[in-house]
Amino acid sequence: MKNKEIFAGAAAGALIFLALQGVNILPVVFILGLIGIVYYVNFGRRSCNSISFASAERNICSVSFDDIGGQEVAKNELREALEFMKNDEQIRLLGIRPLKGILLSGPPGTGKTLLAKAAARFTDSVFLSASGSEFVEMYVGVGAQRVRSLFEQARKTAEYLKKSSAVIFIDEIEVLGGARGQNNGHQEHDQTLNELLVQMDGISSDDRIKILVIGATNRIDMLDPALLRPGRFDRLVKVDLPDKKGRMHILELHVRNKPLASDVNVEALAKDTFGFSGAQLESVANEAAILAMRDGSDKIDSNHFRSAVEKVMMGEKLDRLPSKEEKRRIAVHESGHALVGELRLPGSVASVNVASRSNALGYVRQTQENDMYLYTCDYLKSRISAALAGIIAEELIFGNRSTGGSGDFKHASDIAKQIVYSGMSELGIISSEDIPGDQLHSAITSILRDVESSTRDFLSNYRRELKRISELLLDKETISGEELRLILISECA
Ligand code: ADP
C-alpha cells in the first residue's frame, strides 16, 4: 500500500513539473484516467467482497425450519440431506463423497432463501449469500475472481467465528450457471462458471471448513448440465407454491405477532389466496396491519385482510376516474364475469370490484374450493365462459362491445390452447410442436365460438340478476363472494 502511495505521489509531482515546463500533459492524464477506471472496475470493487470481520456475526442465521410455513416436502428432503452432512465422522469412515451442492428450484418468493438460511442454522454453519448477477461482468476474469473470493471469505468467516462449516447461497444461479457458450460475451461468463465448478470440485471431506453451496433458480432448464452432474449440485429440491394447508401455516406464522379481531378466519383467508407465494402471503399480513393502522384501529379485522389480498394481487388503488357511463359499463362487464363464474363454478368468486387497480378498471377475483392439479374439459370451458361473459354482458345490456374485453380474450384463448394441447379438442391427440398454425387457430376459434354462443344463451336468462348486481356494484364498489351468493340465492328463489 505504501509503495503505491509513494508511486502515486511521485507521478503527480512529475506531471506538475512537466506542466510547469510547458509540456502538454493532457494525453498522459487521459491515459492514466482510463487505466484508473479499468483498475477500479477490475479490482477496486472486489473490495466489497473483502472480509470484514467487524460484521461477521451477521453471517449467523436465526431462521430455523420452524419459521418456514408449508414446504414440508422440501424441508424434509433438505433436512435429510443435511443430517447426512452432520454425520461427519461416519462419512469419513465409509469414504462417502461429501455433499457439495443442493439446488432449490421454484418460483420467486416461495422461501428458497429462508430454506438456505435454515439449512445454515441446522448445520451450525456460517451463511454467505450472493446473487448470480453479482458475478456478471464485462471484463474477463472478474467474475471468476469474485467466485474465488466468495469461497475464501466463507472459509475465513467460518474460521473467525469458530465454526466448522459454511453455507454459500447463490440466488438466481441460472445467471451465472447458464449453459456455456450461449452467452453474449461468453468468454467471461464461461470462466466464471468454470471457476464455480472448480471450487465445488475442490471441496473434500478432509477440509477443515466444510462448504455447502446452495443454489436457487426458477429456470432449471437454463442451467449448464455440468452443474447438475453428480458431485456438484447433488440434490435437487423442488420448492413449489404452497397448497392450502401450506398457505394457512405461512399466514399463521406471519400473523402470530399481530393483534387479530375475532372475525378473522385464517383458514378462509388461505382458501382465498390460491396461487399466492409465501412472500405474497407475508405481504398480505403486513398490508392488513398497515390498513388497520390507517383506520386507527388497534385490531386487524377481516375487511383489512380482504383489502390487503386485493392490493397484493392487483396493486394499489388508482385515482383513475372513468366517466359515469364508462363506470356503468365496467360494472355490467364485471357482473357478467361474476355471474357466469359463480353459476358455472359455484363458490369460485372471491370478490367483484369496480375500483381501478394496475391495468384493470374493474376485476373479479376467482379462487378454488380446493387446490386442483388436473382440469377436465368442462371445467376449462367454464373458465372460458366466465372470461367471455364480461363482453357478452356489455352486448346484452348496451347492444355493443367495448375494448374492455381484449385481456379476457387473451385469457380465454390461452385456456382454449390448453384444451387443444391436452388432446381434448376436435383435433384429438396432437403433438404441440408439429401442429400447423392454421389448424391450431381453427381449433381454438371453434372452441371459443361454441363457448361464446352458449354463454350468450345462458346469460340472456339472467338479465335481471345482471342488472341487480351491477347496480349494487356501482353503489358499493366491491361485492364479496358471500354477498354475491346471497344475492343469487334471493334472486333465483
Ligand atoms: P425466494 O428466495 O424463494 O424468492 P424468500 O425466501 O426470499 O423467497 O422469501 C421472501 C419472504 O417471503 C420471506 O422473507 C418470508 O417473509 C416470506 N416467505 C416466503 N416463503 C415463506 C414460507 N414458506 N414461510 C414463511 N414465510 C415465507
Short mmCIF file of C-alpha atoms and ligand atoms in Angstrom, two decimals:
data_model
loop_
_atom_site.label_atom_id
_atom_site.label_comp_id
_atom_site.label_asym_id
_atom_site.label_seq_id
_atom_site.Cartn_x
_atom_site.Cartn_y
_atom_site.Cartn_z
CA MET A 1 0.00 0.00 0.00
CA LYS A 2 2.80 2.36 0.98
CA ASN A 3 4.66 1.74 -2.29
CA LYS A 4 1.51 2.57 -4.21
CA GLU A 5 1.15 5.88 -2.39
CA ILE A 6 4.83 6.81 -3.00
CA PHE A 7 4.39 5.95 -6.68
CA ALA A 8 1.21 7.99 -6.99
CA GLY A 9 2.85 10.99 -5.25
CA ALA A 10 5.93 10.79 -7.47
CA ALA A 11 3.80 10.53 -10.62
CA ALA A 12 1.70 13.56 -9.61
CA GLY A 13 4.91 15.53 -8.83
CA ALA A 14 6.42 14.61 -12.21
CA LEU A 15 3.24 15.70 -14.01
CA ILE A 16 3.16 19.08 -12.25
CA PHE A 17 6.85 19.55 -13.07
CA LEU A 18 6.25 18.77 -16.75
CA ALA A 19 3.23 21.11 -16.82
CA LEU A 20 5.36 23.92 -15.37
CA GLN A 21 7.92 23.25 -18.11
CA GLY A 22 5.19 23.93 -20.66
CA VAL A 23 4.72 20.29 -21.74
CA ASN A 24 1.17 19.31 -22.76
CA ILE A 25 0.27 16.69 -20.13
CA LEU A 26 -3.40 16.24 -21.13
CA PRO A 27 -2.90 12.99 -23.16
CA VAL A 28 -0.96 11.47 -20.25
CA VAL A 29 -3.68 12.48 -17.74
CA PHE A 30 -6.32 10.99 -20.05
CA ILE A 31 -4.48 7.65 -20.37
CA LEU A 32 -3.86 7.49 -16.61
CA GLY A 33 -7.57 8.18 -16.02
CA LEU A 34 -8.52 5.28 -18.29
CA ILE A 35 -6.10 2.94 -16.51
CA GLY A 36 -7.59 4.09 -13.20
CA ILE A 37 -11.16 3.27 -14.29
CA VAL A 38 -10.19 -0.20 -15.55
CA TYR A 39 -8.27 -0.84 -12.32
CA TYR A 40 -11.24 0.26 -10.20
CA VAL A 41 -13.74 -1.93 -12.10
CA ASN A 42 -11.45 -4.95 -12.03
CA PHE A 43 -10.00 -4.77 -8.58
CA GLY A 44 -11.46 -1.88 -6.62
CA ARG A 45 -14.99 -3.28 -6.49
CA ARG A 46 -13.61 -6.57 -5.36
CA SER A 47 -13.16 -4.89 -2.01
CA CYS A 48 -16.93 -5.27 -1.49
CA ASN A 49 -16.21 -8.95 -1.24
CA SER A 50 -13.28 -8.43 1.06
CA ILE A 51 -13.55 -9.81 4.52
CA SER A 52 -14.82 -7.51 7.20
CA PHE A 53 -14.91 -9.35 10.47
CA ALA A 54 -16.49 -6.39 12.23
CA SER A 55 -19.84 -7.57 10.89
CA ALA A 56 -19.07 -11.28 10.69
CA GLU A 57 -21.82 -12.06 13.23
CA ARG A 58 -24.44 -11.20 10.68
CA ASN A 59 -23.36 -14.38 8.89
CA ILE A 60 -25.03 -16.38 11.65
CA CYS A 61 -28.66 -17.12 10.82
CA SER A 62 -31.56 -17.02 13.22
CA VAL A 63 -34.09 -18.59 10.81
CA SER A 64 -34.99 -22.18 11.63
CA PHE A 65 -37.07 -24.75 9.75
CA ASP A 66 -39.93 -24.00 12.18
CA ASP A 67 -40.10 -20.43 10.83
CA ILE A 68 -40.93 -21.71 7.35
CA GLY A 69 -44.57 -22.43 6.63
CA GLY A 70 -45.70 -25.28 4.39
CA GLN A 71 -42.97 -26.69 2.14
CA GLU A 72 -42.97 -29.89 4.20
CA VAL A 73 -41.56 -31.98 1.35
CA ALA A 74 -38.76 -29.51 0.65
CA LYS A 75 -37.95 -29.18 4.35
CA ASN A 76 -37.83 -32.94 4.85
CA GLU A 77 -35.65 -33.50 1.80
CA LEU A 78 -33.30 -30.75 2.85
CA ARG A 79 -33.13 -31.90 6.45
CA GLU A 80 -32.38 -35.45 5.32
CA ALA A 81 -29.52 -34.24 3.10
CA LEU A 82 -28.13 -32.09 5.89
CA GLU A 83 -28.44 -34.81 8.50
CA PHE A 84 -26.12 -36.76 6.30
CA MET A 85 -23.71 -33.82 6.23
CA LYS A 86 -23.76 -33.55 10.02
CA ASN A 87 -22.59 -37.16 10.45
CA ASP A 88 -19.11 -36.15 9.57
CA GLU A 89 -17.25 -39.00 11.26
CA GLN A 90 -19.30 -41.71 9.63
CA ILE A 91 -18.92 -40.11 6.21
CA ARG A 92 -15.16 -40.12 6.56
CA LEU A 93 -15.14 -43.71 7.84
CA LEU A 94 -17.18 -45.01 4.97
CA GLY A 95 -15.32 -42.88 2.42
CA ILE A 96 -18.50 -41.18 1.25
CA ARG A 97 -18.08 -38.19 -1.04
CA PRO A 98 -19.32 -35.09 0.84
CA LEU A 99 -22.49 -33.36 -0.22
CA LYS A 100 -21.29 -30.31 -2.14
CA GLY A 101 -24.34 -28.62 -3.52
CA ILE A 102 -28.11 -28.52 -3.20
CA LEU A 103 -30.26 -26.86 -5.82
CA LEU A 104 -33.56 -25.30 -4.77
CA SER A 105 -35.85 -24.85 -7.71
CA GLY A 106 -39.15 -23.00 -7.70
CA PRO A 107 -40.98 -19.72 -8.33
CA PRO A 108 -39.86 -16.48 -6.64
CA GLY A 109 -40.98 -15.81 -3.08
CA THR A 110 -41.59 -19.43 -2.13
CA GLY A 111 -38.98 -19.45 0.65
CA LYS A 112 -35.79 -20.66 -1.05
CA THR A 113 -33.62 -18.10 0.76
CA LEU A 114 -35.33 -18.96 4.03
CA LEU A 115 -34.64 -22.66 3.47
CA ALA A 116 -30.96 -21.95 2.79
CA LYS A 117 -30.73 -19.87 5.97
CA ALA A 118 -32.46 -22.59 7.97
CA ALA A 119 -30.01 -25.11 6.49
CA ALA A 120 -27.13 -22.98 7.76
CA ARG A 121 -28.63 -22.84 11.23
CA PHE A 122 -29.43 -26.57 11.23
CA THR A 123 -25.80 -27.43 10.44
CA ASP A 124 -24.43 -24.67 12.70
CA SER A 125 -22.69 -23.08 9.72
CA VAL A 126 -21.98 -19.51 8.76
CA PHE A 127 -24.17 -18.20 5.94
CA LEU A 128 -22.96 -16.16 2.97
CA SER A 129 -25.17 -15.17 0.11
CA ALA A 130 -24.72 -13.72 -3.35
CA SER A 131 -26.85 -13.35 -6.43
CA GLY A 132 -25.87 -14.77 -9.81
CA SER A 133 -25.97 -11.29 -11.34
CA GLU A 134 -23.21 -10.08 -8.99
CA PHE A 135 -20.77 -12.27 -10.90
CA VAL A 136 -21.63 -10.98 -14.32
CA GLU A 137 -19.06 -8.51 -15.63
CA MET A 138 -17.81 -7.32 -18.94
CA TYR A 139 -14.19 -7.90 -18.08
CA VAL A 140 -12.79 -11.38 -18.43
CA GLY A 141 -11.65 -12.87 -15.15
CA VAL A 142 -13.53 -10.55 -12.78
CA GLY A 143 -16.49 -12.90 -12.20
CA ALA A 144 -14.14 -15.84 -11.65
CA GLN A 145 -12.17 -13.77 -9.15
CA ARG A 146 -15.41 -12.96 -7.30
CA VAL A 147 -16.30 -16.65 -7.08
CA ARG A 148 -12.85 -17.37 -5.63
CA SER A 149 -13.12 -14.61 -3.06
CA LEU A 150 -16.61 -15.75 -2.03
CA PHE A 151 -15.32 -19.22 -1.19
CA GLU A 152 -12.28 -17.73 0.51
CA GLN A 153 -14.46 -15.37 2.51
CA ALA A 154 -16.71 -18.28 3.56
CA ARG A 155 -13.73 -20.25 4.87
CA LYS A 156 -12.22 -17.26 6.69
CA THR A 157 -15.51 -16.15 8.24
CA ALA A 158 -16.18 -19.68 9.50
CA GLU A 159 -12.68 -19.82 10.97
CA TYR A 160 -13.09 -16.43 12.59
CA LEU A 161 -16.41 -17.44 14.15
CA LYS A 162 -15.00 -20.84 15.15
CA LYS A 163 -17.45 -22.81 13.06
CA SER A 164 -16.55 -25.92 11.15
CA SER A 165 -18.79 -25.31 8.13
CA ALA A 166 -20.17 -22.63 5.84
CA VAL A 167 -23.21 -22.41 3.59
CA ILE A 168 -22.80 -20.34 0.43
CA PHE A 169 -26.17 -19.39 -1.04
CA ILE A 170 -26.25 -18.29 -4.69
CA ASP A 171 -29.61 -16.89 -5.73
CA GLU A 172 -30.59 -16.72 -9.44
CA ILE A 173 -27.86 -19.22 -10.16
CA GLU A 174 -29.03 -19.51 -13.78
CA VAL A 175 -27.48 -16.09 -14.47
CA LEU A 176 -24.08 -17.43 -13.53
CA GLY A 177 -24.65 -21.10 -14.29
CA GLY A 178 -26.45 -20.87 -17.64
CA ALA A 179 -25.31 -23.26 -20.37
CA ARG A 180 -21.77 -22.43 -21.54
CA GLY A 181 -21.07 -21.00 -24.97
CA GLN A 182 -24.55 -19.44 -25.26
CA ASN A 183 -24.00 -16.08 -23.70
CA ASN A 184 -23.04 -12.79 -25.26
CA GLY A 185 -19.50 -12.08 -24.18
CA HIS A 186 -19.43 -15.74 -23.28
CA GLN A 187 -15.75 -15.96 -22.55
CA GLU A 188 -16.17 -14.09 -19.26
CA HIS A 189 -19.35 -15.99 -18.43
CA ASP A 190 -17.75 -19.36 -19.13
CA GLN A 191 -14.73 -18.53 -16.99
CA THR A 192 -17.00 -17.59 -14.07
CA LEU A 193 -18.96 -20.83 -14.32
CA ASN A 194 -15.76 -22.86 -14.71
CA GLU A 195 -14.42 -21.25 -11.55
CA LEU A 196 -17.56 -22.24 -9.64
CA LEU A 197 -17.17 -25.82 -10.89
CA VAL A 198 -13.51 -25.84 -9.92
CA GLN A 199 -14.30 -24.52 -6.44
CA MET A 200 -17.03 -27.12 -5.95
CA ASP A 201 -14.77 -29.91 -7.21
CA GLY A 202 -12.16 -28.75 -4.73
CA ILE A 203 -14.45 -29.39 -1.75
CA SER A 204 -13.29 -32.53 0.03
CA SER A 205 -14.27 -34.38 3.20
CA ASP A 206 -10.82 -33.65 4.65
CA ASP A 207 -11.28 -29.88 4.52
CA ARG A 208 -11.05 -28.13 7.86
CA ILE A 209 -14.02 -25.96 6.95
CA LYS A 210 -16.75 -27.85 5.11
CA ILE A 211 -18.54 -25.86 2.46
CA LEU A 212 -22.03 -26.47 1.13
CA VAL A 213 -23.24 -24.49 -1.86
CA ILE A 214 -26.99 -23.96 -2.09
CA GLY A 215 -28.21 -22.58 -5.41
CA ALA A 216 -31.68 -21.22 -6.10
CA THR A 217 -33.30 -20.95 -9.50
CA ASN A 218 -36.60 -20.55 -11.21
CA ARG A 219 -35.17 -21.69 -14.57
CA ILE A 220 -33.59 -25.08 -14.05
CA ASP A 221 -33.84 -25.69 -17.81
CA MET A 222 -31.27 -22.93 -18.40
CA LEU A 223 -28.56 -24.46 -16.21
CA ASP A 224 -25.40 -25.91 -17.69
CA PRO A 225 -25.62 -29.73 -17.43
CA ALA A 226 -22.15 -29.73 -15.83
CA LEU A 227 -23.64 -28.08 -12.75
CA LEU A 228 -26.19 -30.85 -12.31
CA ARG A 229 -23.63 -33.62 -12.63
CA PRO A 230 -23.20 -35.86 -9.56
CA GLY A 231 -20.60 -34.36 -7.28
CA ARG A 232 -21.77 -30.81 -7.91
CA PHE A 233 -25.40 -29.99 -7.22
CA ASP A 234 -26.10 -33.46 -5.90
CA ARG A 235 -29.62 -32.85 -4.69
CA LEU A 236 -32.47 -31.12 -6.37
CA VAL A 237 -35.18 -29.88 -4.04
CA LYS A 238 -38.39 -28.54 -5.57
CA VAL A 239 -39.92 -25.59 -3.75
CA ASP A 240 -43.43 -25.12 -5.11
CA LEU A 241 -46.15 -22.57 -4.46
CA PRO A 242 -47.83 -23.57 -1.17
CA ASP A 243 -51.07 -25.56 -1.14
CA LYS A 244 -53.99 -24.54 1.08
CA LYS A 245 -52.53 -26.16 4.20
CA GLY A 246 -49.17 -24.56 3.48
CA ARG A 247 -50.76 -21.13 2.96
CA MET A 248 -52.56 -21.46 6.27
CA HIS A 249 -49.32 -22.33 8.02
CA ILE A 250 -47.47 -19.40 6.42
CA LEU A 251 -50.28 -16.98 7.31
CA GLU A 252 -50.28 -18.24 10.89
CA LEU A 253 -46.55 -17.59 11.11
CA HIS A 254 -46.92 -14.05 9.82
CA VAL A 255 -49.90 -13.07 11.98
CA ARG A 256 -48.53 -14.51 15.21
CA ASN A 257 -47.16 -11.11 16.29
CA LYS A 258 -50.26 -9.20 15.18
CA PRO A 259 -53.49 -8.45 17.09
CA LEU A 260 -56.38 -10.04 15.18
CA ALA A 261 -60.09 -9.26 15.56
CA SER A 262 -62.34 -12.20 16.31
CA ASP A 263 -63.86 -12.22 12.80
CA VAL A 264 -60.55 -13.17 11.13
CA ASN A 265 -60.60 -16.72 9.87
CA VAL A 266 -57.13 -17.78 8.75
CA GLU A 267 -58.44 -20.90 7.04
CA ALA A 268 -60.87 -18.87 4.90
CA LEU A 269 -58.02 -16.50 4.10
CA ALA A 270 -55.86 -19.43 3.00
CA LYS A 271 -58.65 -20.58 0.71
CA ASP A 272 -59.00 -17.09 -0.68
CA THR A 273 -55.33 -16.77 -1.57
CA PHE A 274 -54.99 -19.62 -4.06
CA GLY A 275 -51.79 -19.27 -6.10
CA PHE A 276 -50.12 -16.84 -3.65
CA SER A 277 -46.45 -17.36 -2.80
CA GLY A 278 -45.07 -17.16 0.74
CA ALA A 279 -43.76 -13.67 0.02
CA GLN A 280 -47.20 -12.52 -1.14
CA LEU A 281 -48.80 -14.00 1.98
CA GLU A 282 -46.30 -12.17 4.17
CA SER A 283 -47.20 -9.03 2.26
CA VAL A 284 -50.95 -9.65 2.84
CA ALA A 285 -50.39 -9.86 6.62
CA ASN A 286 -48.27 -6.72 6.56
CA GLU A 287 -50.63 -4.71 4.33
CA ALA A 288 -53.61 -5.70 6.50
CA ALA A 289 -51.77 -4.35 9.56
CA ILE A 290 -50.98 -1.10 7.70
CA LEU A 291 -54.63 -0.71 6.69
CA ALA A 292 -55.70 -1.25 10.31
CA MET A 293 -53.27 1.46 11.38
CA ARG A 294 -54.62 3.85 8.71
CA ASP A 295 -58.12 3.17 10.07
CA GLY A 296 -56.92 3.99 13.59
CA SER A 297 -57.94 0.51 14.72
CA ASP A 298 -55.95 -1.47 17.29
CA LYS A 299 -57.03 -4.83 15.82
CA ILE A 300 -56.79 -6.18 12.28
CA ASP A 301 -60.18 -7.35 11.06
CA SER A 302 -61.36 -9.44 8.10
CA ASN A 303 -62.06 -6.33 5.96
CA HIS A 304 -58.44 -5.23 6.33
CA PHE A 305 -57.34 -8.67 5.20
CA ARG A 306 -59.75 -8.64 2.26
CA SER A 307 -58.44 -5.27 1.05
CA ALA A 308 -54.86 -6.43 1.60
CA VAL A 309 -55.43 -9.51 -0.60
CA GLU A 310 -56.83 -7.29 -3.37
CA LYS A 311 -53.92 -4.90 -3.06
CA VAL A 312 -51.24 -7.60 -3.15
CA MET A 313 -52.90 -9.28 -6.10
CA MET A 314 -53.93 -6.29 -8.18
CA GLY A 315 -51.76 -3.43 -6.92
CA GLU A 316 -52.65 -0.17 -5.19
CA LYS A 317 -55.99 1.51 -5.98
CA LEU A 318 -55.55 4.21 -8.60
CA ASP A 319 -57.15 7.62 -8.88
CA ARG A 320 -58.35 6.95 -12.43
CA LEU A 321 -61.85 8.29 -12.69
CA PRO A 322 -63.90 6.81 -15.54
CA SER A 323 -67.00 8.77 -16.64
CA LYS A 324 -70.40 7.79 -15.22
CA GLU A 325 -71.30 5.98 -18.44
CA GLU A 326 -67.98 4.10 -18.51
CA LYS A 327 -68.37 3.13 -14.88
CA ARG A 328 -71.78 1.66 -15.63
CA ARG A 329 -70.26 -0.36 -18.47
CA ILE A 330 -67.44 -1.58 -16.23
CA ALA A 331 -69.97 -2.64 -13.58
CA VAL A 332 -72.03 -4.59 -16.14
CA HIS A 333 -68.88 -6.17 -17.57
CA GLU A 334 -67.63 -7.33 -14.16
CA SER A 335 -71.10 -8.50 -13.12
CA GLY A 336 -71.16 -10.67 -16.25
CA HIS A 337 -67.87 -12.32 -15.26
CA ALA A 338 -69.03 -12.79 -11.68
CA LEU A 339 -72.46 -14.16 -12.53
CA VAL A 340 -71.27 -16.76 -15.04
CA GLY A 341 -68.18 -17.56 -12.92
CA GLU A 342 -70.30 -18.25 -9.85
CA LEU A 343 -73.12 -20.12 -11.60
CA ARG A 344 -70.80 -22.31 -13.67
CA LEU A 345 -68.25 -22.89 -10.89
CA PRO A 346 -70.14 -22.44 -7.60
CA GLY A 347 -68.09 -20.92 -4.77
CA SER A 348 -65.38 -19.69 -7.11
CA VAL A 349 -65.88 -15.91 -6.90
CA ALA A 350 -63.94 -14.29 -4.08
CA SER A 351 -64.81 -10.67 -4.92
CA VAL A 352 -66.13 -8.36 -7.65
CA ASN A 353 -64.75 -4.83 -7.94
CA VAL A 354 -65.12 -1.68 -9.98
CA ALA A 355 -62.08 0.06 -8.47
CA SER A 356 -59.11 0.80 -10.76
CA ARG A 357 -56.01 -1.12 -9.85
CA SER A 358 -52.94 -1.63 -12.01
CA ASN A 359 -54.15 -2.02 -15.63
CA ALA A 360 -57.69 -3.05 -14.73
CA LEU A 361 -60.66 -0.72 -14.45
CA GLY A 362 -62.50 -3.43 -12.58
CA TYR A 363 -61.90 -7.10 -11.84
CA VAL A 364 -63.35 -10.31 -10.46
CA ARG A 365 -61.10 -12.31 -8.20
CA GLN A 366 -61.71 -16.03 -8.52
CA THR A 367 -60.42 -18.76 -6.28
CA GLN A 368 -60.81 -22.51 -5.95
CA GLU A 369 -62.53 -24.52 -3.26
CA ASN A 370 -59.67 -26.97 -3.15
CA ASP A 371 -56.26 -26.93 -4.79
CA MET A 372 -56.57 -28.62 -8.17
CA TYR A 373 -53.88 -30.32 -10.18
CA LEU A 374 -55.93 -31.71 -13.08
CA TYR A 375 -58.62 -29.98 -15.09
CA THR A 376 -61.43 -31.53 -17.16
CA CYS A 377 -62.55 -30.11 -20.49
CA ASP A 378 -65.85 -28.97 -18.90
CA TYR A 379 -64.02 -27.13 -16.16
CA LEU A 380 -61.77 -25.33 -18.66
CA LYS A 381 -64.76 -24.39 -20.82
CA SER A 382 -66.50 -22.94 -17.75
CA ARG A 383 -63.43 -20.78 -17.19
CA ILE A 384 -63.54 -19.63 -20.82
CA SER A 385 -67.22 -18.91 -20.40
CA ALA A 386 -66.56 -16.75 -17.31
CA ALA A 387 -63.82 -14.91 -19.21
CA LEU A 388 -66.07 -14.13 -22.20
CA ALA A 389 -69.09 -13.27 -20.04
CA GLY A 390 -67.91 -9.69 -19.44
CA ILE A 391 -68.11 -8.61 -23.06
CA ILE A 392 -71.28 -10.64 -23.67
CA ALA A 393 -72.94 -8.86 -20.72
CA GLU A 394 -72.00 -5.49 -22.29
CA GLU A 395 -73.55 -6.65 -25.54
CA LEU A 396 -76.79 -7.75 -23.82
CA ILE A 397 -77.25 -4.53 -21.85
CA PHE A 398 -75.80 -1.85 -24.17
CA GLY A 399 -76.20 -3.56 -27.53
CA ASN A 400 -72.48 -3.17 -28.36
CA ARG A 401 -68.99 -4.10 -27.17
CA SER A 402 -66.06 -2.02 -25.93
CA THR A 403 -62.28 -2.54 -25.91
CA GLY A 404 -62.54 -3.72 -22.31
CA GLY A 405 -62.54 -7.37 -23.34
CA SER A 406 -59.12 -7.69 -25.01
CA GLY A 407 -57.38 -9.06 -21.90
CA ASP A 408 -60.26 -11.53 -21.41
CA PHE A 409 -59.91 -12.80 -24.99
CA LYS A 410 -56.24 -13.46 -24.48
CA HIS A 411 -57.02 -15.37 -21.29
CA ALA A 412 -59.82 -17.33 -22.98
CA SER A 413 -57.68 -18.30 -25.98
CA ASP A 414 -54.83 -19.40 -23.67
CA ILE A 415 -57.25 -21.79 -21.96
CA ALA A 416 -58.57 -22.97 -25.34
CA LYS A 417 -54.99 -23.67 -26.40
CA GLN A 418 -54.56 -25.74 -23.24
CA ILE A 419 -57.62 -27.80 -24.27
CA VAL A 420 -56.15 -28.38 -27.76
CA TYR A 421 -52.70 -29.31 -26.44
CA SER A 422 -54.23 -31.75 -23.95
CA GLY A 423 -55.90 -33.63 -26.80
CA MET A 424 -59.42 -32.62 -25.72
CA SER A 425 -60.39 -30.70 -28.88
CA GLU A 426 -61.87 -31.89 -32.20
CA LEU A 427 -58.30 -32.48 -33.41
CA GLY A 428 -57.86 -35.30 -30.91
CA ILE A 429 -54.37 -36.13 -29.69
CA ILE A 430 -51.81 -33.90 -31.37
CA SER A 431 -48.16 -33.06 -30.99
CA SER A 432 -47.97 -29.49 -29.77
CA GLU A 433 -44.72 -28.88 -31.67
CA ASP A 434 -45.83 -30.25 -35.02
CA ILE A 435 -49.36 -28.88 -35.32
CA PRO A 436 -49.65 -26.37 -38.23
CA GLY A 437 -50.54 -22.82 -37.16
CA ASP A 438 -53.77 -22.65 -39.17
CA GLN A 439 -55.08 -25.91 -37.65
CA LEU A 440 -54.31 -24.68 -34.16
CA HIS A 441 -56.02 -21.38 -34.95
CA SER A 442 -59.17 -23.03 -36.29
CA ALA A 443 -59.39 -25.46 -33.32
CA ILE A 444 -59.06 -22.58 -30.85
CA THR A 445 -61.59 -20.44 -32.75
CA SER A 446 -64.08 -23.30 -32.85
CA ILE A 447 -63.87 -23.78 -29.04
CA LEU A 448 -64.20 -20.04 -28.42
CA ARG A 449 -67.20 -19.69 -30.78
CA ASP A 450 -69.04 -22.62 -29.15
CA VAL A 451 -68.46 -21.29 -25.66
CA GLU A 452 -69.34 -17.73 -26.71
CA SER A 453 -72.69 -18.77 -28.11
CA SER A 454 -73.60 -21.00 -25.13
CA THR A 455 -72.59 -18.20 -22.73
CA ARG A 456 -74.80 -15.71 -24.59
CA ASP A 457 -77.79 -18.08 -24.33
CA PHE A 458 -77.05 -18.72 -20.67
CA LEU A 459 -76.57 -15.08 -19.66
CA SER A 460 -79.66 -13.83 -21.51
CA ASN A 461 -81.73 -15.78 -18.96
CA TYR A 462 -80.15 -13.76 -16.17
CA ARG A 463 -80.62 -10.15 -17.31
CA ARG A 464 -82.47 -9.23 -14.12
CA GLU A 465 -79.66 -10.56 -11.89
CA LEU A 466 -77.08 -8.90 -14.11
CA LYS A 467 -78.73 -5.50 -13.63
CA ARG A 468 -79.20 -6.01 -9.93
CA ILE A 469 -75.54 -6.97 -9.33
CA SER A 470 -74.18 -4.14 -11.48
CA GLU A 471 -76.33 -1.55 -9.66
CA LEU A 472 -75.13 -2.82 -6.32
CA LEU A 473 -71.57 -2.79 -7.57
CA LEU A 474 -71.89 0.85 -8.69
CA ASP A 475 -73.17 1.68 -5.25
CA LYS A 476 -70.67 -0.30 -3.16
CA GLU A 477 -67.63 -0.54 -5.49
CA THR A 478 -66.83 -4.01 -4.09
CA ILE A 479 -69.01 -7.08 -3.50
CA SER A 480 -67.59 -10.08 -1.70
CA GLY A 481 -68.15 -13.64 -2.89
CA GLU A 482 -70.52 -14.32 0.04
CA GLU A 483 -72.63 -11.24 -0.76
CA LEU A 484 -72.84 -12.30 -4.40
CA ARG A 485 -74.00 -15.79 -3.42
CA LEU A 486 -76.69 -14.30 -1.14
CA ILE A 487 -77.98 -12.10 -3.99
CA LEU A 488 -78.10 -15.08 -6.33
CA ILE A 489 -79.98 -17.19 -3.79
CA SER A 490 -82.57 -14.44 -3.18
CA GLU A 491 -82.92 -13.51 -6.86
CA CYS A 492 -83.14 -17.07 -8.11
CA ALA A 493 -85.55 -18.18 -5.39
P1 ADP B 1 -37.28 -16.87 -2.56
O1 ADP B 1 -35.85 -16.99 -2.13
O2 ADP B 1 -37.89 -18.19 -2.91
O3 ADP B 1 -37.50 -15.85 -3.64
P2 ADP B 1 -37.62 -15.84 0.08
O4 ADP B 1 -37.13 -16.97 0.90
O5 ADP B 1 -36.65 -14.71 -0.15
O6 ADP B 1 -38.14 -16.35 -1.32
O7 ADP B 1 -38.96 -15.28 0.72
C1 ADP B 1 -39.23 -13.89 0.83
C2 ADP B 1 -40.09 -13.63 2.05
O8 ADP B 1 -41.36 -14.26 1.89
C3 ADP B 1 -39.53 -14.22 3.31
O9 ADP B 1 -38.68 -13.31 3.95
C4 ADP B 1 -40.76 -14.53 4.15
O10 ADP B 1 -41.20 -13.38 4.83
C5 ADP B 1 -41.80 -14.86 3.11
N1 ADP B 1 -41.92 -16.31 2.87
C6 ADP B 1 -41.72 -16.94 1.70
N2 ADP B 1 -41.95 -18.26 1.81
C7 ADP B 1 -42.28 -18.48 3.09
C8 ADP B 1 -42.62 -19.64 3.84
N3 ADP B 1 -42.67 -20.86 3.26
N4 ADP B 1 -42.91 -19.50 5.16
C9 ADP B 1 -42.88 -18.28 5.74
N5 ADP B 1 -42.57 -17.15 5.08
C10 ADP B 1 -42.28 -17.23 3.78
#
